[in-house]
Coordinates of C-alpha atoms in Angstrom, one line a residue:
X1 CA 0.0 0.0 0.0
X2 CA 1.3 3.5 -0.9
X3 CA 0.9 6.5 1.4
X4 CA -1.9 7.9 -0.9
X5 CA -3.7 4.5 -0.7
X6 CA -3.3 4.4 3.0
X7 CA -4.8 7.9 3.4
X8 CA -7.7 7.1 1.1
X9 CA -8.5 4.0 3.2
X10 CA -8.5 6.0 6.4
X11 CA -10.6 9.1 5.5
X12 CA -13.3 8.2 8.0
X13 CA -10.9 7.7 10.9
X14 CA -9.1 11.0 10.1
X15 CA -12.4 12.8 10.1
X16 CA -13.3 11.3 13.4
X17 CA -10.0 12.5 14.8
X18 CA -10.7 16.0 13.6
X19 CA -14.1 16.0 15.3
X20 CA -12.5 14.8 18.5
X21 CA -9.9 17.6 18.3
X22 CA -12.4 20.3 17.5
X23 CA -14.5 19.3 20.6
X24 CA -11.7 20.8 22.7
X25 CA -12.6 24.6 23.2
X26 CA -9.0 25.8 23.0
X27 CA -9.8 29.5 23.0
X28 CA -6.5 31.2 23.7
X29 CA -7.7 34.7 24.5
X30 CA -10.0 33.6 27.3
X31 CA -8.4 32.7 30.7
X32 CA -11.3 30.5 31.5
X33 CA -10.1 28.1 28.8
X34 CA -6.5 27.7 30.1
X35 CA -7.2 24.1 31.0
X36 CA -8.6 23.4 27.6
X37 CA -5.5 24.9 26.0
X38 CA -3.3 22.5 28.0
X39 CA -5.7 19.6 27.0
X40 CA -5.4 20.6 23.3
X41 CA -1.6 20.7 23.4
X42 CA -1.6 17.3 25.0
X43 CA -4.0 16.0 22.4
X44 CA -1.7 17.2 19.6
X45 CA 1.4 15.7 21.2
X46 CA -0.4 12.3 21.7
X47 CA -1.5 12.3 18.0
X48 CA 2.0 13.2 16.9
X49 CA 3.5 10.4 19.0
X50 CA 0.9 8.0 17.5
X51 CA 2.0 8.9 14.0
X52 CA 5.3 7.1 14.3
X53 CA 8.8 7.3 15.8
X54 CA 8.7 11.1 16.2
X55 CA 10.5 12.8 19.0
X56 CA 7.8 14.9 20.7
X57 CA 8.0 17.5 23.4
X58 CA 5.5 20.0 24.9
X59 CA 7.6 23.1 25.5
X60 CA 6.6 26.0 27.8
X61 CA 6.4 29.6 26.6
X62 CA 5.4 32.8 28.4
X63 CA 1.8 31.8 27.7
X64 CA 0.4 28.7 26.1
X65 CA 2.8 25.8 25.3
X66 CA 4.3 24.8 21.9
X67 CA 4.1 21.2 20.7
X68 CA 7.4 20.3 19.0
X69 CA 8.2 17.1 17.1
X70 CA 11.1 15.9 15.0
X71 CA 12.0 13.0 12.7
X72 CA 15.5 13.4 11.3
X73 CA 16.1 10.0 9.7
X74 CA 16.9 11.2 6.2
X75 CA 20.3 12.8 6.4
X76 CA 20.7 13.4 2.7
X77 CA 17.3 15.1 2.3
X78 CA 16.2 18.6 3.1
X79 CA 14.4 19.5 6.4
X80 CA 10.9 21.0 6.6
X81 CA 9.6 22.9 9.6
X82 CA 5.8 22.2 9.6
X83 CA 3.8 24.9 11.3
X84 CA 0.2 25.1 12.6
X85 CA -1.8 26.3 15.6
X86 CA -4.2 24.5 17.9
X87 CA -5.8 27.6 19.4
X88 CA -9.1 29.0 18.1
X89 CA -11.2 32.1 18.1
X90 CA -14.0 32.6 20.7
X91 CA -17.3 31.3 19.3
X92 CA -19.3 34.4 20.0
X93 CA -22.0 35.4 19.1
X94 CA -23.4 32.0 20.2
X95 CA -27.0 32.7 19.1
X96 CA -25.9 32.9 15.5
X97 CA -24.6 29.3 15.3
X98 CA -26.9 26.7 13.7
X99 CA -25.2 23.9 15.8
X100 CA -23.0 23.9 18.9
X101 CA -19.6 25.4 18.1
X102 CA -17.7 22.8 20.0
X103 CA -19.9 19.8 19.0
X104 CA -18.8 19.5 15.3
X105 CA -21.5 18.5 12.9
X106 CA -21.3 17.2 9.4
X107 CA -23.9 18.8 7.0
X108 CA -23.9 18.7 3.2
X109 CA -20.3 17.7 2.8
X110 CA -19.1 20.2 5.4
X111 CA -17.9 19.9 9.0
X112 CA -19.2 22.8 11.1
X113 CA -17.5 23.8 14.3
X114 CA -15.2 26.4 15.8
X115 CA -11.6 25.9 14.6
X116 CA -12.3 23.1 12.1
X117 CA -11.0 25.4 9.2
X118 CA -8.8 27.7 11.3
X119 CA -6.6 25.7 11.9
X120 CA -7.4 22.3 13.3
X121 CA -8.5 20.6 10.0
X122 CA -5.5 21.8 8.0
X123 CA -3.0 21.2 10.8
X124 CA -4.2 17.6 11.3
X125 CA -3.4 16.8 7.7
X126 CA 0.4 16.7 8.2
X127 CA 0.0 14.5 11.2
X128 CA -2.1 12.0 9.2
X129 CA 0.4 12.2 6.3
X130 CA 3.3 11.4 8.6
X131 CA 1.4 8.4 9.9
X132 CA 0.7 7.2 6.3
X133 CA 4.4 7.3 5.4
X134 CA 5.5 5.5 8.6
X135 CA 2.7 2.9 8.1
X136 CA 3.6 2.1 4.5
X137 CA 7.3 2.9 4.1
X138 CA 8.6 2.9 7.7
X139 CA 10.1 6.4 7.1
X140 CA 9.4 9.9 5.9
X141 CA 10.9 10.9 2.5
X142 CA 12.6 13.9 4.1
X143 CA 13.4 15.3 7.5
X144 CA 10.4 17.0 9.3
X145 CA 10.2 19.2 12.4
X146 CA 6.8 20.1 13.7
X147 CA 5.9 23.3 15.6
X148 CA 2.3 23.8 16.7
X149 CA 1.6 26.9 18.8
X150 CA -1.3 27.9 21.0
X151 CA -1.3 31.7 20.5
X152 CA -1.7 32.4 16.8
X153 CA -5.2 33.9 17.4
X154 CA -3.8 36.4 19.9
X155 CA -0.9 37.5 17.7
X156 CA 1.7 34.8 18.5
X157 CA 2.8 37.0 21.3
X158 CA 5.3 34.5 22.9
X159 CA 6.5 32.9 19.7
X160 CA 9.4 35.3 19.0
X161 CA 11.2 34.7 22.3
X162 CA 10.6 31.0 21.8
X163 CA 12.2 31.1 18.3
X164 CA 15.1 33.1 19.6
X165 CA 15.8 30.6 22.4
X166 CA 15.4 27.6 20.1
X167 CA 17.2 28.6 16.9
X168 CA 19.3 25.5 16.7
X169 CA 16.4 23.2 17.6
X170 CA 14.3 24.7 14.8
X171 CA 16.9 24.9 12.1
X172 CA 15.4 23.9 8.7
X173 CA 15.5 24.6 5.0
X174 CA 11.9 25.9 4.7
X175 CA 8.6 26.3 6.6
X176 CA 5.5 24.5 5.3
X177 CA 2.5 26.2 7.0
X178 CA -0.8 24.4 7.5
X179 CA -2.2 27.9 8.3
X180 CA -3.1 30.4 5.7
X181 CA -6.2 29.7 3.7
X182 CA -6.5 29.4 -0.1
X183 CA -8.1 32.3 -1.9
X184 CA -11.2 30.5 -3.3
X185 CA -12.7 27.1 -3.2
X186 CA -12.9 26.8 -7.0
X187 CA -9.3 27.9 -7.8
X188 CA -6.1 26.3 -6.4
X189 CA -3.7 29.0 -5.3
X190 CA -0.5 29.7 -3.5
X191 CA -0.1 32.8 -1.3
X192 CA 3.0 34.8 -1.9
X193 CA 2.4 37.7 0.6
X194 CA 0.4 38.7 3.7
X195 CA -0.3 41.9 5.4
X196 CA 1.0 42.9 8.9
X197 CA -1.1 44.2 11.7
X198 CA -1.0 46.8 14.5
X199 CA -3.7 47.2 17.1
X200 CA -4.6 49.3 20.1
X201 CA -7.5 50.2 22.4
X202 CA -8.6 53.6 23.6
X203 CA -11.1 55.2 25.9
X204 CA -12.7 58.6 26.4
X205 CA -13.9 59.8 29.9
X206 CA -15.7 62.9 30.8
X207 CA -17.7 63.2 34.1
X208 CA -16.9 61.0 37.1
X209 CA -20.1 58.9 36.5
X210 CA -22.9 58.6 33.9
X211 CA -25.4 61.4 34.5
X212 CA -29.1 61.8 34.2
X213 CA -29.7 63.0 30.6
X214 CA -32.5 65.3 31.8
X215 CA -30.7 67.0 34.6
X216 CA -27.3 67.2 32.9
X217 CA -27.8 66.6 29.2
X218 CA -26.6 69.6 27.1
X219 CA -24.2 70.8 29.8
X220 CA -21.7 67.9 30.1
X221 CA -20.1 66.2 27.1
X222 CA -21.5 62.8 26.1
X223 CA -18.7 60.3 25.8
X224 CA -20.5 58.3 23.1
X225 CA -21.0 61.4 21.0
X226 CA -17.3 62.3 21.5
X227 CA -16.2 58.8 20.5
X228 CA -18.2 59.0 17.3
X229 CA -16.5 62.3 16.5
X230 CA -13.1 60.9 17.3
X231 CA -13.5 57.7 15.3
X232 CA -14.9 59.7 12.4
X233 CA -11.7 61.7 12.3
X234 CA -9.6 58.6 11.5
X235 CA -10.8 58.6 7.8
X236 CA -11.7 61.0 5.1
X237 CA -15.2 60.6 3.7
X238 CA -13.9 58.7 0.6
X239 CA -12.2 56.0 2.8
X240 CA -8.6 57.1 2.9
X241 CA -7.0 56.9 6.4
X242 CA -6.6 60.5 7.7
X243 CA -3.8 59.8 10.2
X244 CA -0.8 62.0 9.4
X245 CA 2.2 59.9 8.2
X246 CA 0.1 56.7 7.8
X247 CA 1.1 56.1 4.2
X248 CA 4.7 57.5 4.3
X249 CA 6.5 54.1 4.3
X250 CA 4.1 52.2 1.9
X251 CA 6.0 50.6 -1.0
X252 CA 4.1 51.4 -4.2
X253 CA 3.0 48.5 -6.4
X254 CA 4.8 48.2 -9.7
X255 CA 2.9 48.4 -13.0
X256 CA 3.6 44.6 -13.5
X257 CA 2.2 43.8 -10.0
X258 CA -1.0 45.7 -10.7
X259 CA -1.3 44.0 -14.1
X260 CA -0.9 40.6 -12.5
X261 CA -3.5 41.2 -9.9
X262 CA -5.8 42.7 -12.5
X263 CA -5.6 39.5 -14.6
X264 CA -6.9 37.3 -11.7
X265 CA -10.4 35.9 -12.1
X266 CA -12.2 38.3 -9.8
X267 CA -15.2 40.5 -10.2
X268 CA -16.9 42.8 -7.7
X269 CA -20.4 41.4 -8.3
X270 CA -19.5 38.0 -7.1
X271 CA -17.5 39.4 -4.2
X272 CA -20.5 41.5 -3.1
X273 CA -22.8 38.5 -3.3
X274 CA -20.5 36.5 -1.1
X275 CA -20.2 39.1 1.6
X276 CA -23.8 40.3 1.3
X277 CA -23.0 44.0 1.0
X278 CA -24.6 46.5 -1.4
X279 CA -21.4 48.1 -2.7
X280 CA -17.6 48.1 -2.3
X281 CA -15.9 50.9 -0.4
X282 CA -12.4 51.9 0.2
X283 CA -9.3 54.0 -0.7
X284 CA -9.9 55.7 -4.0
X285 CA -7.6 54.9 -7.0
X286 CA -7.4 51.1 -6.3
X287 CA -9.4 48.1 -7.3
X288 CA -11.0 45.8 -4.7
X289 CA -8.2 43.2 -4.8
X290 CA -5.5 45.8 -4.5
X291 CA -7.3 47.3 -1.4
X292 CA -7.7 43.8 0.1
X293 CA -4.1 42.7 -0.5
X294 CA -1.7 45.5 -1.1
X295 CA -3.0 48.6 0.7
X296 CA -2.9 49.4 4.4
X297 CA -6.2 49.8 6.3
X298 CA -7.4 51.1 9.7
X299 CA -10.6 49.4 11.0
X300 CA -12.6 50.0 14.1
X301 CA -13.2 46.5 15.5
X302 CA -15.5 47.5 18.4
X303 CA -17.1 50.5 20.2
X304 CA -19.1 50.4 23.4
X305 CA -20.3 52.5 26.3
X306 CA -23.5 53.7 27.9
X307 CA -26.6 51.6 28.5
X308 CA -27.0 48.5 26.3
X309 CA -29.7 46.5 28.2
X310 CA -33.4 46.1 27.4
X311 CA -35.6 49.1 27.3
X312 CA -34.1 52.5 28.0
X313 CA -32.0 54.2 30.6
X314 CA -31.8 57.9 30.1
X315 CA -28.2 58.7 30.9
X316 CA -25.4 60.8 29.5
X317 CA -22.6 58.2 29.3
X318 CA -19.4 59.4 31.0
X319 CA -17.1 56.9 29.2
X320 CA -16.8 55.2 25.8
X321 CA -14.3 52.6 24.5
X322 CA -13.0 51.4 21.1
X323 CA -10.6 48.9 19.6
X324 CA -8.7 49.5 16.4
X325 CA -6.6 47.3 14.1
X326 CA -4.5 48.4 11.2
X327 CA -3.4 46.0 8.4
X328 CA 0.0 46.9 7.1
X329 CA 2.0 46.4 3.9
X330 CA 5.7 46.7 3.0
X331 CA 7.5 48.7 4.4
X332 CA 5.3 49.8 7.3
X333 CA 6.4 49.1 10.9
X334 CA 3.7 48.1 13.4
X335 CA 5.1 50.2 16.3
X336 CA 5.5 53.2 14.1
X337 CA 1.9 52.9 12.9
X338 CA 0.6 52.5 16.5
X339 CA 2.5 55.6 17.6
X340 CA 1.0 57.6 14.6
X341 CA -2.5 56.5 15.4
X342 CA -2.1 57.3 19.1
X343 CA -0.7 60.8 18.2
X344 CA -3.7 61.4 16.0
X345 CA -6.1 60.4 18.8
X346 CA -4.3 62.7 21.2
X347 CA -4.5 65.7 18.9
X348 CA -8.2 65.2 18.1
X349 CA -9.7 64.6 21.6
X350 CA -13.1 66.3 21.7
X351 CA -13.8 69.0 24.2
X352 CA -14.8 67.8 27.7
X353 CA -13.0 64.5 27.3
X354 CA -9.9 62.8 28.6
X355 CA -8.2 60.1 26.4
X356 CA -6.3 57.0 27.5
X357 CA -4.6 54.7 24.9
X358 CA -3.7 51.1 25.8
X359 CA -4.4 47.5 25.0
X360 CA -1.9 44.7 24.7
X361 CA 0.6 45.0 21.9
X362 CA -0.8 43.2 18.9
X363 CA 1.7 43.6 16.1
X364 CA 3.2 41.8 13.2
X365 CA 5.1 42.9 10.1
X366 CA 4.0 42.2 6.5
X367 CA 5.6 39.3 4.7
X368 CA 6.4 38.2 1.1
X369 CA 8.2 35.1 -0.2
X370 CA 10.6 35.5 -3.0
X371 CA 9.1 34.4 -6.4
X372 CA 11.8 31.8 -7.1
X373 CA 11.7 29.9 -3.8
X374 CA 11.9 26.1 -4.4
X375 CA 9.2 25.4 -1.9
X376 CA 6.9 27.7 -3.8
X377 CA 7.6 25.9 -7.0
X378 CA 7.0 22.6 -5.3
X379 CA 3.6 23.8 -4.1
X380 CA 2.6 25.0 -7.5
X381 CA 3.7 21.7 -9.1
X382 CA 1.8 19.6 -6.6
X383 CA -1.4 21.6 -6.8
X384 CA -1.5 21.2 -10.5
X385 CA -1.2 17.4 -10.0
X386 CA -4.0 17.4 -7.5
X387 CA -6.4 19.8 -9.3
X388 CA -5.4 19.3 -12.9
X389 CA -5.1 23.1 -13.4
X390 CA -2.4 25.7 -12.8
X391 CA -2.4 27.3 -9.4
X392 CA -2.8 31.0 -9.1
X393 CA -0.4 33.2 -7.2
X394 CA -2.4 35.4 -4.8
X395 CA -1.9 37.5 -1.7
X396 CA -3.5 37.5 1.7
X397 CA -5.2 40.5 3.3
X398 CA -5.0 39.0 6.7
X399 CA -1.9 38.4 8.9
X400 CA 0.2 35.4 9.8
X401 CA 2.8 36.7 12.2
X402 CA 4.9 33.6 12.1
X403 CA 5.9 34.0 8.5
X404 CA 7.8 37.3 9.2
X405 CA 9.1 35.9 12.5
X406 CA 10.5 32.7 10.8
X407 CA 12.2 34.9 8.2
X408 CA 13.6 37.4 10.7
X409 CA 14.6 35.1 13.5
X410 CA 15.4 31.8 11.7
X411 CA 16.2 33.2 8.2
X412 CA 13.8 30.7 6.5
X413 CA 10.9 31.4 4.2
X414 CA 7.3 30.2 4.7
X415 CA 5.2 28.4 2.1
X416 CA 1.5 28.6 2.9
X417 CA -0.1 25.2 2.2
X418 CA -3.4 25.3 3.9
X419 CA -6.5 23.6 2.5
X420 CA -9.1 25.8 4.1
X421 CA -10.6 28.5 1.9
X422 CA -11.3 32.1 2.7
X423 CA -15.1 31.6 2.5
X424 CA -15.3 29.1 5.4
X425 CA -16.4 31.6 8.0
X426 CA -13.4 31.3 10.3
X427 CA -13.6 33.9 13.1
X428 CA -17.4 34.0 12.5
X429 CA -20.4 31.8 13.5
X430 CA -20.9 28.6 11.6
X431 CA -17.3 28.1 10.7
X432 CA -16.9 25.0 8.4
X433 CA -14.3 22.9 6.6
X434 CA -15.2 21.2 3.4
X435 CA -14.7 17.4 3.5
X436 CA -13.4 17.5 -0.1
X437 CA -10.6 19.9 1.0
X438 CA -9.6 17.5 3.8
X439 CA -9.1 14.7 1.2
X440 CA -7.3 17.0 -1.3
X441 CA -5.1 18.3 1.4
X442 CA -4.0 14.8 2.5
X443 CA -3.1 13.9 -1.1
X444 CA -1.3 17.3 -1.7
X445 CA 0.8 17.1 1.5
X446 CA 1.9 13.6 0.7
X447 CA 2.9 14.6 -2.8
X448 CA 4.7 17.7 -1.5
X449 CA 6.9 15.8 0.9
X450 CA 7.8 13.3 -1.8
X451 CA 8.5 16.0 -4.4
X452 CA 10.4 18.4 -2.1
X453 CA 12.6 15.5 -1.0
X454 CA 14.0 15.0 -4.5

């Protein structure tokens, strides 16, 4: 039996393992799930040990642990560092789920549940592929190290010091990432770039308490009104970020890059239908894909304050709060952008308000792989074998902090080889993973390891 035949014969077992894995509510951002995070790490370690003669360790970090594994029995072959993450986003809002988020359910060829697409389904694939090679050949075709972290959904905040402390342990020729979704479910694609991120929180406070809107309204500043004014100042009316210096370090797209993006099979009508919006909106002078992939953004992720319960409470709120994230492109620096946004907020504080800026540092630099990287060529070759059509080269509007960290700390590039797709509602209610993508991913990873080993 070949590895591919072994994988085909064990599809149902692998699906069952994914369901078992996805039942663990490994929400990294919520301290109430710390025990679940430990349980998920132990599950991954046990599954990796069960794949074959892999050296497995659960290593501590300043937060949630890293699961490390290694098989180095092919001295003449290259070494891959396989990356994935076992943590997931919170399932909120729970009322919007059609089934329980941590009780995965198969419906119409899809597995629904929190984390099944981001990233538990895709990261289970290399574990199953390793088992297939050991079961049929007794060895892997190349050397493989595994690194599965538990903090990707909170910005991989402890990964950099872990990489610095373990440079020798993690030495490899290339990273093959199980994270990083394909662009569309009807087009095989390889991602060559991702945007960075910088985030912050801020609050406005006026009076020492919320006040009766009849007795005090009109004489004391309303914090929610002030917050609306301050947030509005962050953009011009046509969608351009109004923060001074925000675009200063942006590397302009070349004419060839704009042409290549323009030739991709994309139209606004399909995009709008998928997201359910009446019209596109954004920085003038750029097409939708250029805005999504190659231009920086500033988004308000949340605003709150005042009374939010049933009925009414006639108060003038004394405080309001907001969260912001900026997506960054070459050559923007996350800390520089955070400082520029903070300065803008400080210079636009509405009358009668005091500003405080804070929030945990959520930052990552943008990343791009060189176009002639051998791992990229291998991915394109394998995807054409699996899908019988040429893979598209695309970019990612979201952020994978590890890619830039692996390059800067370990001096190795990352090939994104995930088999989730961007429409599978990760980070939203009713997240799902297509069963077809699980099967295709198993075949592709097995072919990749064989092909890259040559």
